[in-house]
Every structure is written in structure tokens, then in C-alpha cells.
Coordinates of C-alpha atoms in Angstrom, one line a residue:
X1156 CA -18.6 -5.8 24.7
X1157 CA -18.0 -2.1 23.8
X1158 CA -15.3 -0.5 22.5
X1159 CA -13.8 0.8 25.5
X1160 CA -10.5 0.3 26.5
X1161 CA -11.1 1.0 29.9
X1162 CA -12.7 -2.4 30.4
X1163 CA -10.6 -3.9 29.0
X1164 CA -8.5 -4.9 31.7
X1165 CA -11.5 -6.7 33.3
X1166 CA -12.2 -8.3 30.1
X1167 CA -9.0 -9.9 29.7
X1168 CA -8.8 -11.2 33.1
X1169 CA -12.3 -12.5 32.6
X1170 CA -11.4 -14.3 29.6
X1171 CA -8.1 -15.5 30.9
X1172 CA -9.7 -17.1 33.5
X1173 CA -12.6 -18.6 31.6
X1174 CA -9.8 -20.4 29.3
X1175 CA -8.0 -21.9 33.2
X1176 CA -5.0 -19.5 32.1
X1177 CA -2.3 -18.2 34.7
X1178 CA -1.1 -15.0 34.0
X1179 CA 2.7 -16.9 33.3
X1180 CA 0.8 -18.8 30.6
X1181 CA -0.6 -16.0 28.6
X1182 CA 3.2 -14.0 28.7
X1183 CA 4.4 -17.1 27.1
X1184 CA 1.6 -17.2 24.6
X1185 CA 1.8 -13.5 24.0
X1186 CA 5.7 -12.5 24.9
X1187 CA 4.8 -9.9 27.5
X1188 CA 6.2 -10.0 31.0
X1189 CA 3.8 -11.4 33.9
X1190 CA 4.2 -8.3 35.8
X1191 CA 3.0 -5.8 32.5
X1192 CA 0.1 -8.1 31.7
X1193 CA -0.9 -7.7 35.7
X1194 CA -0.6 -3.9 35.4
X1195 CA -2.7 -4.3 32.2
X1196 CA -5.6 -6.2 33.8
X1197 CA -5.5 -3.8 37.2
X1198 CA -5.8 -0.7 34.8
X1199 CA -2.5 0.4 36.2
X1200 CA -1.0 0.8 32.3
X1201 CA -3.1 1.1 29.3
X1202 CA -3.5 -1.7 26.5
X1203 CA -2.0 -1.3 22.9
X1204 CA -3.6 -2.2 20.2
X1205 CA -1.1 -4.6 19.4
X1206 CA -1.0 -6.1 22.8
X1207 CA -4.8 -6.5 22.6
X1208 CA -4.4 -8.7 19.2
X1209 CA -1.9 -10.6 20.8
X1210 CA -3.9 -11.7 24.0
X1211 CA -7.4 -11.8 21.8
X1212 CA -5.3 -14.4 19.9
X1213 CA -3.9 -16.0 22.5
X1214 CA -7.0 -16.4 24.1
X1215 CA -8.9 -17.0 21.3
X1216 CA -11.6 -14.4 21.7
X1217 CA -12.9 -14.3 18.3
X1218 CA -11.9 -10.4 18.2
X1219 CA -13.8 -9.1 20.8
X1220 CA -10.8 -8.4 22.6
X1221 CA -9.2 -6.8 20.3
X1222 CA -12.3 -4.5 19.5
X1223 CA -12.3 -2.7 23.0
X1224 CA -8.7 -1.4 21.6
X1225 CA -9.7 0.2 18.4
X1226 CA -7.1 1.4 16.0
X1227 CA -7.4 5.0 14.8
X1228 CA -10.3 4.1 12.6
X1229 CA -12.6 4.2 15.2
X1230 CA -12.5 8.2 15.6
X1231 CA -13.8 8.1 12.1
X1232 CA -17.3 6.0 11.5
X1233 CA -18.6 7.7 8.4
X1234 CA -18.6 5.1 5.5
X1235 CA -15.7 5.9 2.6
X1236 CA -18.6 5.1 0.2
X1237 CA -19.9 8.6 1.5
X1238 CA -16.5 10.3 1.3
X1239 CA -15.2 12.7 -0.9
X1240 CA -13.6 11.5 -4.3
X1241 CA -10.6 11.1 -4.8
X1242 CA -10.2 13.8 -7.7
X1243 CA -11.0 16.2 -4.9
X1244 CA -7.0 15.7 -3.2
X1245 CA -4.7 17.5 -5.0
X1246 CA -1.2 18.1 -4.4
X1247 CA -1.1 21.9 -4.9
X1248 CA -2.3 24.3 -7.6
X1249 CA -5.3 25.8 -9.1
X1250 CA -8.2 22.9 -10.1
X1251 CA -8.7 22.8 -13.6
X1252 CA -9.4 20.2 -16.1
X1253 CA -6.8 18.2 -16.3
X1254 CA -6.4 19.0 -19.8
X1255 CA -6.0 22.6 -19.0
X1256 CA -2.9 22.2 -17.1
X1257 CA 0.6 23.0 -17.1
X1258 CA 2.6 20.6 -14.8
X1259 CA 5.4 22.1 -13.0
X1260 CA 8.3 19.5 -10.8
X1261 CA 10.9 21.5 -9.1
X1262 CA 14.2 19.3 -7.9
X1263 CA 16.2 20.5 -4.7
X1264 CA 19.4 19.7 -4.3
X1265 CA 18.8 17.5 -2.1
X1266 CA 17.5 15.4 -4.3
X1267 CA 13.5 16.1 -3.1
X1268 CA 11.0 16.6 -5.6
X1269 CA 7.9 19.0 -5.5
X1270 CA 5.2 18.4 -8.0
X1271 CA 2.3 20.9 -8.6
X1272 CA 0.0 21.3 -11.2
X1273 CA -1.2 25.2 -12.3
X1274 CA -3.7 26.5 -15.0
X1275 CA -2.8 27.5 -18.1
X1276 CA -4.1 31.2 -17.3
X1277 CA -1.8 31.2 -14.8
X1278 CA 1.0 30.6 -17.3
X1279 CA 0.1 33.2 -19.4
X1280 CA -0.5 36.0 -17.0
X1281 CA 2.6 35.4 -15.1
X1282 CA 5.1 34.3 -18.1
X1283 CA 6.4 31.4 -16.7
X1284 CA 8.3 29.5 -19.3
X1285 CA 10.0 26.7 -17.1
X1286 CA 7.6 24.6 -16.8
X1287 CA 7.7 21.0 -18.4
X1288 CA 4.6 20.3 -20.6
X1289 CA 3.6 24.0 -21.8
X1290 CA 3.0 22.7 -25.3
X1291 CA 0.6 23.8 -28.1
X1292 CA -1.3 20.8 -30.2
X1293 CA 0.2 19.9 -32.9
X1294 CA -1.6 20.7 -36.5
X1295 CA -3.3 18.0 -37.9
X1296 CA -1.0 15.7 -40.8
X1297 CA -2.4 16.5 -44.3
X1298 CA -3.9 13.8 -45.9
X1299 CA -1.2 12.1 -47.4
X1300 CA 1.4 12.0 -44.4
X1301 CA -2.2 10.5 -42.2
X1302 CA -0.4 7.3 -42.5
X1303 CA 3.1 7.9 -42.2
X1304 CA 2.4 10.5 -38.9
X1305 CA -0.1 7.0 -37.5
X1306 CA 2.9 4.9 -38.0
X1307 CA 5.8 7.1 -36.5
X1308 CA 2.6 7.5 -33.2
X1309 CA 2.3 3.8 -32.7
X1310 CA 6.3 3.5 -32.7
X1311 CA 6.4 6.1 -30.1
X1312 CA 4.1 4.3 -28.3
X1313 CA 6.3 1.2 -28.3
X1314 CA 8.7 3.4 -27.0
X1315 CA 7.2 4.6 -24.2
X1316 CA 6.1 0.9 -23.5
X1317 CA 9.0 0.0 -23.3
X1318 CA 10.5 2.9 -20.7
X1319 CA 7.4 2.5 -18.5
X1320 CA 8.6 -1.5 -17.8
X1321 CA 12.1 0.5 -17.0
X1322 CA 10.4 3.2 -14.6
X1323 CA 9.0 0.1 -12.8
X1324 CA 12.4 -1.8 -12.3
X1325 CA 13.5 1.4 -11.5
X1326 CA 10.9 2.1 -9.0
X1327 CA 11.9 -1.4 -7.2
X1328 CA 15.5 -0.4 -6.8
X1329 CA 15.3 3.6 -6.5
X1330 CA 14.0 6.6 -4.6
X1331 CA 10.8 7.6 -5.3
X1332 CA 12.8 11.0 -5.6
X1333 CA 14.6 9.5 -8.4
X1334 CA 11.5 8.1 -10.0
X1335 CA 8.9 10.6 -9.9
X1336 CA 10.9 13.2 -12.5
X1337 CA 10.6 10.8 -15.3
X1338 CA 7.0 9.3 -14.6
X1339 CA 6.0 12.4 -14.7
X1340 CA 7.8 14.0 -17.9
X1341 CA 6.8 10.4 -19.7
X1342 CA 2.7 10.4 -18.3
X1343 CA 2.4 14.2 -19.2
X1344 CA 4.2 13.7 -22.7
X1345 CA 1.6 10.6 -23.6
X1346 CA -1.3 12.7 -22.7
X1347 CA 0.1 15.8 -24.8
X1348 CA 0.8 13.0 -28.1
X1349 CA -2.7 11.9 -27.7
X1350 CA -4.8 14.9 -27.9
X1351 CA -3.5 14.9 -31.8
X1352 CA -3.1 10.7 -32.3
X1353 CA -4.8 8.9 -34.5
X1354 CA -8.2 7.5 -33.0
X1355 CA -6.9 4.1 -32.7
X1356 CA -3.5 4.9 -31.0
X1357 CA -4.8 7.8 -28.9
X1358 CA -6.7 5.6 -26.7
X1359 CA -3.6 3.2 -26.5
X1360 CA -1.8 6.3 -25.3
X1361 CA -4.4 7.2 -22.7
X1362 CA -4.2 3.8 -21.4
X1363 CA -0.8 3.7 -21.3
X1364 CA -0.4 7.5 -19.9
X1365 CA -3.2 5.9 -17.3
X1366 CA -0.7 3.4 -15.7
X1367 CA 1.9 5.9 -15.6
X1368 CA 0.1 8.0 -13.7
X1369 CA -0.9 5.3 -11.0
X1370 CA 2.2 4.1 -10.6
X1371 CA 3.4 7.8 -10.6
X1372 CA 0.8 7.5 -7.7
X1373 CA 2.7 4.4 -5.9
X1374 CA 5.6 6.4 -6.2
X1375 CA 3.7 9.4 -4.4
X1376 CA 2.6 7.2 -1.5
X1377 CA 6.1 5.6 -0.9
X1378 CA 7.5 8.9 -0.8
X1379 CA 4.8 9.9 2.4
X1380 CA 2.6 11.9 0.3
X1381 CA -0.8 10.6 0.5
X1382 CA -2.4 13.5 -0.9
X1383 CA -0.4 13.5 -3.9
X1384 CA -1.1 10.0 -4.1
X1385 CA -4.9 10.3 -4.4
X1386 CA -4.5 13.1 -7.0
X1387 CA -2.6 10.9 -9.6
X1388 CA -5.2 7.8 -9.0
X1389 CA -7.4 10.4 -9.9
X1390 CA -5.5 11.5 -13.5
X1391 CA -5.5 7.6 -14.0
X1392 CA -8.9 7.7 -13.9
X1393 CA -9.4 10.4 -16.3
X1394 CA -7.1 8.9 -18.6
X1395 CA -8.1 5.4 -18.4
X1396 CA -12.0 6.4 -18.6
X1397 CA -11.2 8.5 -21.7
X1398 CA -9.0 5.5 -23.4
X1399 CA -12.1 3.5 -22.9
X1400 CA -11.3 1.6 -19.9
X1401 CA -13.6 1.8 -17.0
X1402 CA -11.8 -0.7 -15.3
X1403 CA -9.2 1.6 -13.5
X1404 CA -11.7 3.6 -11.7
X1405 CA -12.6 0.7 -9.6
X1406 CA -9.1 0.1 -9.4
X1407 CA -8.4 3.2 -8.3
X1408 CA -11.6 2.3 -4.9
X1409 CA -8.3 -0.2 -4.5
X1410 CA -5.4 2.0 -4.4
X1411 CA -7.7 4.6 -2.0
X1412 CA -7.9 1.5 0.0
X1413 CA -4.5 1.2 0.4
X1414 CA -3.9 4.5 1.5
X1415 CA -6.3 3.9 4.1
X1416 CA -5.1 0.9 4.8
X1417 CA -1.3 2.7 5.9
X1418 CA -3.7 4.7 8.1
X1419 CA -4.7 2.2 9.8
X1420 CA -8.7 3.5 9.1
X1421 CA -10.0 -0.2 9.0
X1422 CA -13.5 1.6 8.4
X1423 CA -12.6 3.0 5.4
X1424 CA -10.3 0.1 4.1
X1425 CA -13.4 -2.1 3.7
X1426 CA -15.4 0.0 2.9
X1427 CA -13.9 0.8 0.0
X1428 CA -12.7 -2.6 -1.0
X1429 CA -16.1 -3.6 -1.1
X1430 CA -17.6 -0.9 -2.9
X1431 CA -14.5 -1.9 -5.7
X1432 CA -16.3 -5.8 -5.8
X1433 CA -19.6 -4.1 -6.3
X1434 CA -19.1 -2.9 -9.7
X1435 CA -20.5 -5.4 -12.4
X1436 CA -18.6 -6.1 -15.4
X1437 CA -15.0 -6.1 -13.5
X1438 CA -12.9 -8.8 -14.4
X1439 CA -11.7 -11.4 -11.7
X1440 CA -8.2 -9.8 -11.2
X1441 CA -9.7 -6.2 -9.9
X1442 CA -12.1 -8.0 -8.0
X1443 CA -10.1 -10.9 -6.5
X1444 CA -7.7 -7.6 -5.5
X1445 CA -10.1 -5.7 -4.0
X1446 CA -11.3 -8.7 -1.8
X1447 CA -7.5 -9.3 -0.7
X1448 CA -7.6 -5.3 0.4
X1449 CA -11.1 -6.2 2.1
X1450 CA -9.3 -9.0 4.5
X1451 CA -6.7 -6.4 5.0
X1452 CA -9.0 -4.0 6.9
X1453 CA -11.1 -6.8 8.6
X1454 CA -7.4 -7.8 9.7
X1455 CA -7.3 -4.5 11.4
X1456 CA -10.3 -4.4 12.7
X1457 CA -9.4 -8.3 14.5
X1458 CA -12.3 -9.4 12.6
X1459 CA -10.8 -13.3 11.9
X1460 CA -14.0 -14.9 10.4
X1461 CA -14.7 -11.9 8.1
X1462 CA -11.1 -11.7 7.2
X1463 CA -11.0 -15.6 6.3
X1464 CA -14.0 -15.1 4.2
X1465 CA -12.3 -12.2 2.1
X1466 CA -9.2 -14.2 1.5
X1467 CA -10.9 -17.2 0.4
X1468 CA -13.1 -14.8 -2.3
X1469 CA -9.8 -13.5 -3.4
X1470 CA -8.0 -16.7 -3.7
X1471 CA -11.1 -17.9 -6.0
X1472 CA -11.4 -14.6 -8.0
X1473 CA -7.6 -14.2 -8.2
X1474 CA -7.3 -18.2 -9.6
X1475 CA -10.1 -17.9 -12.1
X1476 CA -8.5 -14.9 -13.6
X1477 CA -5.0 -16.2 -13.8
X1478 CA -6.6 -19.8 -15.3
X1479 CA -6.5 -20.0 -19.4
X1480 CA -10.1 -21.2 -19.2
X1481 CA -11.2 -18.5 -16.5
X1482 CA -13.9 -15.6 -17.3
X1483 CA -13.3 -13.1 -19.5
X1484 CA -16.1 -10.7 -18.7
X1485 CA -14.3 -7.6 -17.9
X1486 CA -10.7 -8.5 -19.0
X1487 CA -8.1 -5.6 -19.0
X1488 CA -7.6 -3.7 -22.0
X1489 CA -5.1 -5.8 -24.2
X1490 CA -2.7 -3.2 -24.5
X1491 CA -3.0 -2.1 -20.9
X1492 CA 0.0 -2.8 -18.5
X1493 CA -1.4 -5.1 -15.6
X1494 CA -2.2 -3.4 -12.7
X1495 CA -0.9 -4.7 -9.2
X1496 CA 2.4 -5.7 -8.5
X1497 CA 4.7 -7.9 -11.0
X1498 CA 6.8 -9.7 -8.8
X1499 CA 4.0 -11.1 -5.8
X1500 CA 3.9 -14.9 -7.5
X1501 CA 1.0 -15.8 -5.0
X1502 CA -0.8 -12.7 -3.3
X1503 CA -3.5 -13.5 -1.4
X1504 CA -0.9 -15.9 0.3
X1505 CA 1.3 -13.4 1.4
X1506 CA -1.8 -11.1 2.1
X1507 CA -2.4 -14.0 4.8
X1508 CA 0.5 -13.7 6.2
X1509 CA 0.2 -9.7 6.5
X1510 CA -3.3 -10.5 8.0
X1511 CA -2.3 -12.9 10.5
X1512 CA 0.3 -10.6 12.3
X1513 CA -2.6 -7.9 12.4
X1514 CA -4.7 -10.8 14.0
X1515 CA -2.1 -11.3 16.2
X1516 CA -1.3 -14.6 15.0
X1517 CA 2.1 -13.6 14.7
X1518 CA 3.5 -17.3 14.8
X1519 CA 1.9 -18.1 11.7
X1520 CA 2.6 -15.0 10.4
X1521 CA 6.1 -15.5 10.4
X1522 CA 5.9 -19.0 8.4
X1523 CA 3.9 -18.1 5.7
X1524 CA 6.1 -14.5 5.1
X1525 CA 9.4 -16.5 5.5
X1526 CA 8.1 -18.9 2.8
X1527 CA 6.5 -16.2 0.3
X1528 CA 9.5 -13.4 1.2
X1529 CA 12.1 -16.2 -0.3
X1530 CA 9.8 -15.8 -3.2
X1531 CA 10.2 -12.6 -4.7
X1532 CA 13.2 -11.8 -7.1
X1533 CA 16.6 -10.6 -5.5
X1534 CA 16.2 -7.7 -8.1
X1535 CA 12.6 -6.7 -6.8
X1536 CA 14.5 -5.0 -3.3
X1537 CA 11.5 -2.7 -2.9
X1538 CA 9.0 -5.4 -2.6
X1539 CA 11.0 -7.9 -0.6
X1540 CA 12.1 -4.8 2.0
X1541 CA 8.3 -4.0 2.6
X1542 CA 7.3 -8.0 3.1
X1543 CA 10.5 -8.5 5.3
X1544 CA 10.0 -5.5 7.2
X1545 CA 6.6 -7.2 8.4
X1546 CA 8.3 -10.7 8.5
X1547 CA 11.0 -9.0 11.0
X1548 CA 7.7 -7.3 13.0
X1549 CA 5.8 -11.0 13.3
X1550 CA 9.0 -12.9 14.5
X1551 CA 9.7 -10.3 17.0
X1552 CA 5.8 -10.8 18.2
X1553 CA 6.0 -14.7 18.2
X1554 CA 9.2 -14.0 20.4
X1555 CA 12.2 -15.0 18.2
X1556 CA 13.9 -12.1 18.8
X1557 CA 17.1 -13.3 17.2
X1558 CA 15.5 -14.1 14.2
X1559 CA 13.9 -10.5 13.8
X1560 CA 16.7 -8.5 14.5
X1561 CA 18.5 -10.6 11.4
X1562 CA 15.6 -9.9 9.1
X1563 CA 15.8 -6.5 10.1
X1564 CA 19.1 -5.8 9.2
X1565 CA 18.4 -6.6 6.2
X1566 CA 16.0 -4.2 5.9
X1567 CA 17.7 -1.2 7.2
X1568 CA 20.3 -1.9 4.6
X1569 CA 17.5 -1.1 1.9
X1570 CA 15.6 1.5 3.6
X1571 CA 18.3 3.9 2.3
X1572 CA 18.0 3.2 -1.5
X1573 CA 14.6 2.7 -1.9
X1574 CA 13.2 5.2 0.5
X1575 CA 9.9 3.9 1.6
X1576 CA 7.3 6.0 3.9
X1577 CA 5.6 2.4 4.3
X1578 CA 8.3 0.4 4.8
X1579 CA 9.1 3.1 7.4
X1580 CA 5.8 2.7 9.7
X1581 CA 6.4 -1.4 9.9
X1582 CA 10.2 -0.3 11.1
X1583 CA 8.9 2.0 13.7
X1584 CA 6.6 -0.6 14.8
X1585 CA 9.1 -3.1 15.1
X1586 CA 11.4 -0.5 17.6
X1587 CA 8.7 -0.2 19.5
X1588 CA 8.5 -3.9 19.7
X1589 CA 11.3 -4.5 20.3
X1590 CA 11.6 -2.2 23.4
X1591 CA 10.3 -5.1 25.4
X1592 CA 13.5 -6.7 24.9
X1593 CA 15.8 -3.5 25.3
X1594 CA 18.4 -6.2 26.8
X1595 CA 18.7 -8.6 24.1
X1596 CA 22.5 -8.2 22.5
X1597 CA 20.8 -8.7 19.0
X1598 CA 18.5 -5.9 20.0
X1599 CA 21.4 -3.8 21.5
X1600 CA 22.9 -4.2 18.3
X1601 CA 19.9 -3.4 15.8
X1602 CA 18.3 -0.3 18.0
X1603 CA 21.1 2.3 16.6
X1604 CA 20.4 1.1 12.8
X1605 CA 16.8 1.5 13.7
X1606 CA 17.2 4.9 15.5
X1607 CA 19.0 5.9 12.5
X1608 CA 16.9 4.7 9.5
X1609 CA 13.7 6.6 11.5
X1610 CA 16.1 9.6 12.5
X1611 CA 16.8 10.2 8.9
X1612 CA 13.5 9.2 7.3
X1613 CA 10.9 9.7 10.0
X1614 CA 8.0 7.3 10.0

């Protein structure tokens, strides 16, 4: 079957049939109404994407349902291997190296943040003085203060070791508005202390200016800037690669996955998620990662067997590296902060459960997120929002619409302190959901929240 969605009204009908199905059995299995499923197969309404996951699952159709309803990806079917790198995105400014530039962050009053790097030249010529990071290196300690300058360096360091563990609570609890000020100030500080550190604590400082700057560009992407995003996976590559980690540039195939992941360009998501498994000499962690990002986008894509396969990699890859006796090849930097999230305990498990809604086995979906979800730590409200957000979006799909809208509550109630552009899309996915049930008191209830939460922070 091609992917057109034109047949697939036909299609479904045919395979409906094929399986002895009436159409009041597959709007039980799938929780749309007899009459919209009819329209659906006469070509009187157009199929969803979502609608087509549901009845390819329902009808078990090995995704070739669900293909003849691509997601956006489909308009784009060059390769991400080809595509342009990610140092190429940047969030404003003139391109320079990044060591010949001045970082500026201006706050509004309404507590929005605009970040933009400029060259020094452009400093110079126009005067600017407000600008956080203009510094000058610092001379070189004589001879005799060499040791007491290296040990004053690696206290620092401690210190900012310790504040980067804080930026992360922080970032679990906060805006990224609130955030980004500080990662900033902090990453642009470390890289400024290491151009004049001692050899052995300079690369500890680009490693630990490296995280920074990826989770700075976390913080970017919650916030709904991709493009801002890619640039700071970019200066964590830079960093990293000059602290002597080469590590983070495959991570960072990871994080660009990610982004295209939010964009629902499936293409691109595995593409990129395998090039990251490529690499040789990458420990198990990156790569079990990577392959977790890979079932992701064959998830998308309605690919079930593929998507399988890519769990069960990660799953080995992601054991062998958390196991005392597991390979070492490739082991992050000791020094290095881990990359990935800190408060998942098991995440190619709730991976699956992220997978299976997008497979539209939104039943299952719902168990395994209810079960992981109760997992993550009260504190971590960032995480637990953006895996109950998709919990709330899989019971509403496996029709326990009661159950959805309570979840959801609980959700809106965090949208507003954490602020999450990701969050966001599941939220306006589950409104549209939940449309089919416009009756529903619980629904009644929840569609103002909703209409709010999107109103003030449109998805």
C-alpha cells in the first residue's frame, strides 16, 4: 500500500472485513463513533493520523494502516545524516568562533528571556558595555603562586559542580525563563576560567561548561525554541570535544533527535538515532539512549516490529552499562555529569509506554505509564508533568475518559510553573481528543483548564 490517504478509507474497510469486524466492533476497539468510522471509510471525512494508529492497532495491520496517514515527516524524505549540522542553527548574532564571542541575555519584564550571541568586533565598534562575559584573559600566575592559583581553580570548580546539580533541581521545578539567566552566566563563566586553568582543570571545566550548555539547551527546547536549542548542543560540542570528550557529539545526534522527535519528522528521528549507534568507541549508555530515541521515531512511523527491535537493543545496552561488571569501552568522562535525565529509574520502560500510544496501543500504554509515572520523585514536577501529560493522552484513547481528565488536572496545575513547550503539544493533543467526548461532565469540567493553559502558553 502507498502512502495515500485517500485510500485509505477502502483499506480500512478492506481490512475490517478481512478480520469479520462490524463497524460497532472496531468503535469499541478504537473509541470512535460507528457513524465517524463510516464517514471515514466512504471518504466523506478525512483520517487522522491518530485515528489511523488506532484502527491499524485495532486491526492489527502491522502498520500499513497507519502508513497511508503519514505524520508531517513524510513531506521531508531527505536523510538527517545528509542534513545540515547542528552548529549551523543559531539563535541570533554574527557567527564566530565560539571563543570570539560576547554573549548578551536581555530579561523583559515579563519575565521572557532573549539570548544572542555577537562578535567581539561588534563590541568594540559599537561600545556596548552591558553585556555579560566581555572579559579579558587573565595573566598567567608567576611561578610561585602556579600552585596556589591551581588550587583556588579546582575549588571553583567544585563550586560550580555543585550549582550546576542546583540549576537541574531548579530546572525540574522552574521556568525555563527562570533558568536560562543563570545557565548561561555559569556555562559562559567556566569557559572564560578555562582559557587561563591549569591543563588538568581546564579540561574538567570544559567538560563541566559542556553539560551546562546542553542542559542550557533542554532548557531552550522546553521554552519552544528549537533553534536555540540546536545552537547550545552545538557549544557542548565544542566544549566537550575540546575537554577531551568525544562522547557528547554523538550525544548531541541524540538531543537533535529529540528535537525531531517534537516534530513529529519520524524520518529524521531515526535517522539520526542510528547514525548516534554508529559511532565506535561509545559507551553503552549513549548508545542504549540513542536506540530508545530510534524506537521513538519507528513509533511514529507505526513501525511495531522495528520499534520492538530498538527497545530490546536499548534495554540490553542500557543494562550492560548500568551493571558493575558491564563494558567499559567508552565510559563517560569521570568527572563529567551524566547525561540524560536523573530521575527516569527505568527508561526504556517508560519509552515503551510513550511508543505504545504512538502505536496506537493506547491500552497498554496507559499501564505501563501509570506504573513508571508513580515512579518518579514528587520533587522531579517537570518530568512527572511531561510522562503524565502522555499518560492523560493514552487513557483518553483507550476510552477511560474519567481517568484522563483526573490525570490531566494534574497537569494543568504544573503547566504554569514549569512552562513546558513539550508538555504543551501532548496537552493540545489531548483537547483535541477529547473533543470526541465534548459531553462528558469530566470533560465539561477539564476543557476551560485546557483552553486556558493553551490560551496562555500556545502549543
Amino acid at each position: 500500500m502507498s502512502g495515500d490517504p485517500n485510500s485509505f478509507g477502502p483499506e480500512l474497510r478492506r481490512a475490517r472485513m478481512t478480520k469479520g469486524l462490524s463497524l460497532a466492533e472496531l468503535s469499541r476497539r478504537t473509541y470512535y463513533s460507528k457513524g465517524y468510522l463510516s464517514k471515514i471509510e466512504t471518504g466523506r471525512k478525512p483520517p487522522s493520523s491518530d485515528l489511523a494508529l488506532q484502527c491499524d492497532a485495532a486491526l492489527d495491520a502491522g502498520g500499513g494502516l497507519a502508513a497511508l496517514v503519514p505524520r508531517r515527516s513524510a513531506t521531508s524524505a531527505r536523510s538527517a545524516v545528509s542534513a545540515a549540522p547542528a552548529t549551523t542553527a543559531q539563535p541570533g548574532g554574527d557567527h564566530d568562533a565560539a571563543g570570539d564571542q560576547v554573549w548578551t541575555v536581555t530579561l523583559s519584564p515579563d519575565g521572557g528571556v532573549r539570548f544572542s550571541p555577537v562578535s567581539r568586533r561588534h563590541v568594540l565598534v559599537t561600545g556596548t558595555a552591558s553585556l555579560i562575559g566581555l572579559s579579558l584573559p587573565a595573566p598567567a600566575p608567576a611561578p610561585a603562586a602556579a600552585r596556589s592559583a591551581t588550587a583556588q581553580q579546582e575549588a571553583a570548580l567544585q563550586v560550580f559542580r555543585s550549582m550546576f546539580d542546583q540549576f537541574r533541581q531548579l530546572g525540574q521545578t522552574a521556568s525555563p525563563s527562570a533558568v536560562l539567566p543563570g545557565l548561561i552566566a555559569q556555562t559562559h563563566a567556566l569557559r572564560g576560567m578555562a582559557a587561563s586553568a591549569a591543563p588538568g582543570v581546564r579540561s574538567e571545566m570544559l567538560l563541566l561548561a559542556s553539560r551546562y550548555a546542553e542542559y542550557t539547551g533542554w532548557m531552550a527546547q522546553e521554552s519552544g525554541d528549537d533553534r536555540a536549542a540546536l545552537w547550545w548542543t552545538a557549544q557542548a560540542v565544542d566544549m566537550a570535544s575540546a575537554g577531551g570528550d568525544p562522547e557528547l557529539e554523538v550525544y548531541a545526534l541524540v538531543r537533535r533527535a529529540l528535537v525531531a522527535f517534537y516534530r513529529e519528522d519520524f524520518v529524521q528521528t531515526v535517522a539520526l538515532a542510528g547514525q548516534a549507534q554508529a559511532g565506535r568507541h561509545i559507551s553503552p549508555r549513549i548508545r542504549g539512549l540513542a536506540a530508545q530515541r530510534e524506537a521513538q521515531g519507528h513509533a511514529l512511523a507505526g513501525d511495531y516490529d522495528e520499534c520492538r527491535r530498538a527497545l530490546d537493543r536499548a534495554t540490553t545496552l542500557l543494562d550492560g552499562a548500568a551493571s558493575p561488571g558491564g563494558p567499559a569501552a567508552g565510559s563517560e568522562p569521570r568527572h563529567a555529569a551524566p547525561l540524560g535525565s536523573k530521575n527516569i529509574s527505568d527508561p526504556v520502560a517508560i519509552a515503551t509506554g510513550w511508543c505504545y500510544h504512538d502505536l496506537g496501543r493506547s491500552a497498554e500504554a496507559a499501564e505501563i505509564l501509570e506504573r513508571e509515572t508513580a515512579r518518579i520523585p514528587r520533587g522531579a514536577r517537570r518530568s512527572r508533568a511531561r510522562y503524565e501529560a502522555r499518560l492523560a493522552l493514552a487513557y483518553a484513547n483507550a476510552g477511560e475518559v474519567d481517568r484522563a481528565c483526573e490525570v490531566a488536572g494534574r497537569v494543568v496545575d504544573e503547566t504554569g510553573a514549569v512552562d513546558s513547550a513539550t508538555i504543551r503539544l501532548d496537552l493540545a493533543r489531548l483537547a483535541r481528543t477529547l473533543t470526541r467526548w465534548h459531553g462528558h461532565g469530566s470533560v465539561r469540567a477539564l476543557t476551560p483548564q485546557l483552553a486556558h493553559a493553551l490560551r496562555t502558553h500556545p502549543a
